[in-house]
Amino acid sequence: AESRGGAPRNAMYAMEVRELDLVDMNSVIQSKVVLEVSKQIQSLLTSLETTTLDIAVTGESGAGKSTFVNAIRGMDDEEVGAARTGVTETTMEATCYPHPKLPTVRLWDLPGIGTPNFQADRYLQQVDFEKYDFYIVLASERFRENHASLARSIRASNKNFYFVRSKLDRDIDASRRSEEH
């Protein structure tokens, strides 16, 4: 028997079966791919839960690095366990502070670069710069050579960083006062 299009009915039936088989196979393949992707995502999430992320907070002395660490941790400068702050060089060694809600994230408050104790040419070795995974470079005023040097060193180690401008409120207030006079 032939169908209206001239092809034998058995051939049409075989084509339909093959198409159904292909749909079924495609469905099985997709479900296996979804399962595999799901396993990979779960593995990644597990590794994120168990992998420590060391974030270095660096910049010149007095830029507000310790205050920034405290703010990220949701703490005031005066709270017990907060990073010590001051108007003189306060942080004399790299100090680790755990994030309160992300146990695998550690914030490292580094001493300021460009002081007599931490001169730029020795700074990277003094603070063991290579051991951190990610960097936040704070600047409280204009961008300076020390910031550029830090950025070049970080880029050379194929790691990422953000520049953060601190104490901006002081500059805005000073600008307003100068406009008023």
Coordinates of C-alpha atoms in Angstrom, one line a residue:
A1 CA 0.0 0.0 0.0
E2 CA 1.1 3.5 -0.8
S3 CA 0.4 6.7 0.9
R4 CA -0.9 9.8 -0.9
G5 CA 2.6 11.1 -1.5
G6 CA 3.7 8.0 -3.3
A7 CA 6.0 6.6 -0.5
P8 CA 5.1 3.2 0.9
R9 CA 3.3 3.3 4.2
N10 CA 5.9 1.0 5.8
A11 CA 8.7 3.5 4.8
M12 CA 6.7 6.3 6.4
Y13 CA 6.2 4.3 9.5
A14 CA 9.9 3.5 9.7
M15 CA 10.7 7.2 9.3
E16 CA 8.3 8.1 12.1
V17 CA 9.8 5.4 14.3
R18 CA 13.3 6.7 13.6
E19 CA 12.2 10.2 14.4
L20 CA 10.7 9.0 17.7
D21 CA 13.8 7.1 18.4
L22 CA 15.9 10.2 17.7
V23 CA 13.7 12.3 20.0
D24 CA 14.0 9.7 22.7
M25 CA 17.8 9.5 22.3
N26 CA 18.0 13.2 22.3
S27 CA 16.0 13.3 25.5
V28 CA 18.3 10.7 27.1
I29 CA 21.4 12.6 26.0
Q30 CA 20.0 15.9 27.3
S31 CA 19.2 14.3 30.7
K32 CA 22.6 12.8 31.0
V33 CA 24.2 16.2 30.0
V34 CA 22.0 17.9 32.6
L35 CA 23.0 15.4 35.2
E36 CA 26.7 15.8 34.4
V37 CA 26.5 19.6 34.4
S38 CA 24.6 19.3 37.7
K39 CA 27.4 17.2 39.2
Q40 CA 30.0 19.6 38.0
I41 CA 28.2 22.6 39.5
Q42 CA 27.7 20.7 42.8
S43 CA 31.4 19.9 42.8
L44 CA 32.3 23.6 42.1
L45 CA 30.0 24.7 44.9
T46 CA 31.5 22.2 47.3
S47 CA 35.0 23.4 46.4
L48 CA 33.9 27.0 46.9
E49 CA 32.7 26.0 50.4
T50 CA 36.0 24.4 51.2
T51 CA 38.5 26.7 49.3
T52 CA 40.0 29.5 51.3
L53 CA 40.1 32.9 49.6
D54 CA 42.8 35.2 50.9
I55 CA 42.1 38.9 50.1
A56 CA 44.9 41.4 50.8
V57 CA 43.9 45.0 51.6
T58 CA 46.9 47.1 50.7
G59 CA 47.8 50.7 49.9
E60 CA 49.8 53.6 51.5
S61 CA 49.9 54.2 55.2
G62 CA 46.9 56.1 56.4
A63 CA 44.7 55.2 53.5
G64 CA 42.1 53.6 55.8
K65 CA 43.0 50.0 55.1
S66 CA 42.1 48.8 58.7
T67 CA 38.9 50.8 58.7
F68 CA 38.0 49.2 55.4
V69 CA 38.6 45.7 56.7
N70 CA 36.4 46.5 59.7
A71 CA 33.6 47.9 57.4
I72 CA 33.7 44.7 55.2
R73 CA 33.4 42.7 58.4
G74 CA 30.5 44.8 59.6
M75 CA 32.4 46.1 62.6
D76 CA 33.1 49.5 64.2
D77 CA 36.8 50.4 64.7
E78 CA 36.3 50.2 68.5
E79 CA 34.8 46.7 68.7
V80 CA 36.6 43.8 70.2
G81 CA 38.2 41.8 67.4
A82 CA 38.3 44.7 65.0
A83 CA 41.4 45.7 63.1
R84 CA 43.4 48.3 65.0
T85 CA 43.2 51.8 63.5
G86 CA 45.1 55.0 64.2
V87 CA 46.4 58.3 62.8
T88 CA 50.0 56.9 62.8
E89 CA 51.3 53.8 61.2
T90 CA 49.3 51.2 63.2
T91 CA 49.5 47.9 61.2
M92 CA 53.1 46.6 61.4
E93 CA 52.5 43.1 60.1
A94 CA 50.0 41.4 57.8
T95 CA 47.1 40.5 60.0
C96 CA 44.3 38.0 59.1
Y97 CA 40.7 38.7 59.9
P98 CA 38.0 36.1 59.1
H99 CA 34.8 37.2 57.4
P100 CA 31.9 36.8 59.8
K101 CA 29.5 35.1 57.4
L102 CA 31.9 33.5 54.9
P103 CA 34.2 31.2 56.8
T104 CA 36.5 30.5 53.9
V105 CA 37.1 34.2 53.2
R106 CA 40.0 35.8 55.0
L107 CA 40.8 39.5 54.8
W108 CA 44.4 40.4 55.3
D109 CA 45.2 43.9 56.6
L110 CA 48.6 44.7 55.2
P111 CA 51.0 47.4 56.5
G112 CA 51.1 50.6 54.4
I113 CA 53.6 50.8 51.6
G114 CA 56.0 53.7 51.4
T115 CA 56.8 54.3 55.0
P116 CA 60.3 54.0 56.6
N117 CA 59.4 50.6 57.9
F118 CA 57.8 49.4 54.6
Q119 CA 59.7 51.0 51.8
A120 CA 58.4 50.3 48.3
D121 CA 61.5 48.5 47.1
R122 CA 61.2 45.8 49.9
Y123 CA 57.5 45.9 50.5
L124 CA 56.4 42.9 48.4
Q125 CA 58.9 40.6 50.2
Q126 CA 58.1 42.0 53.6
V127 CA 54.3 41.3 53.3
D128 CA 54.7 38.0 51.4
F129 CA 52.8 39.5 48.5
E130 CA 52.5 36.3 46.4
K131 CA 50.5 34.4 49.0
Y132 CA 47.2 36.3 48.5
D133 CA 44.5 35.4 45.9
F134 CA 43.0 38.8 45.4
Y135 CA 43.9 42.4 46.2
I136 CA 42.1 45.5 47.2
V137 CA 44.3 48.6 46.8
L138 CA 43.1 51.6 48.8
A139 CA 44.0 55.2 48.0
S140 CA 42.8 58.0 50.2
E141 CA 43.9 60.8 47.9
R142 CA 45.3 60.9 44.4
F143 CA 46.7 57.9 42.6
R144 CA 50.5 57.7 43.2
E145 CA 53.5 55.7 42.1
N146 CA 53.2 53.3 45.0
H147 CA 49.7 52.4 43.7
A148 CA 50.9 51.9 40.2
S149 CA 53.8 49.7 41.5
L150 CA 51.3 47.5 43.4
A151 CA 49.1 47.2 40.3
R152 CA 52.0 46.2 38.1
S153 CA 53.1 43.6 40.6
I154 CA 49.6 42.2 41.0
R155 CA 49.2 42.0 37.2
A156 CA 52.6 40.4 36.8
S157 CA 51.4 37.6 39.1
N158 CA 48.2 37.1 37.0
K159 CA 45.9 38.0 39.9
N160 CA 43.1 40.4 40.1
F161 CA 42.6 43.6 42.1
Y162 CA 40.3 46.5 42.7
F163 CA 41.2 50.1 43.4
V164 CA 39.1 51.6 46.1
R165 CA 39.1 55.3 46.8
S166 CA 38.7 55.9 50.6
K167 CA 38.0 59.1 52.6
L168 CA 36.2 60.6 49.7
D169 CA 33.8 62.3 52.1
R170 CA 36.7 64.4 53.4
D171 CA 37.6 65.6 49.9
I172 CA 34.0 66.4 49.1
D173 CA 33.6 68.5 52.3
A174 CA 36.9 70.3 51.7
S175 CA 35.8 71.0 48.1
R176 CA 32.5 72.5 49.4
R177 CA 34.3 74.6 51.9
S178 CA 36.6 76.0 49.3
E179 CA 33.7 76.8 47.0
E180 CA 32.0 78.7 49.8
H181 CA 35.0 81.0 50.2

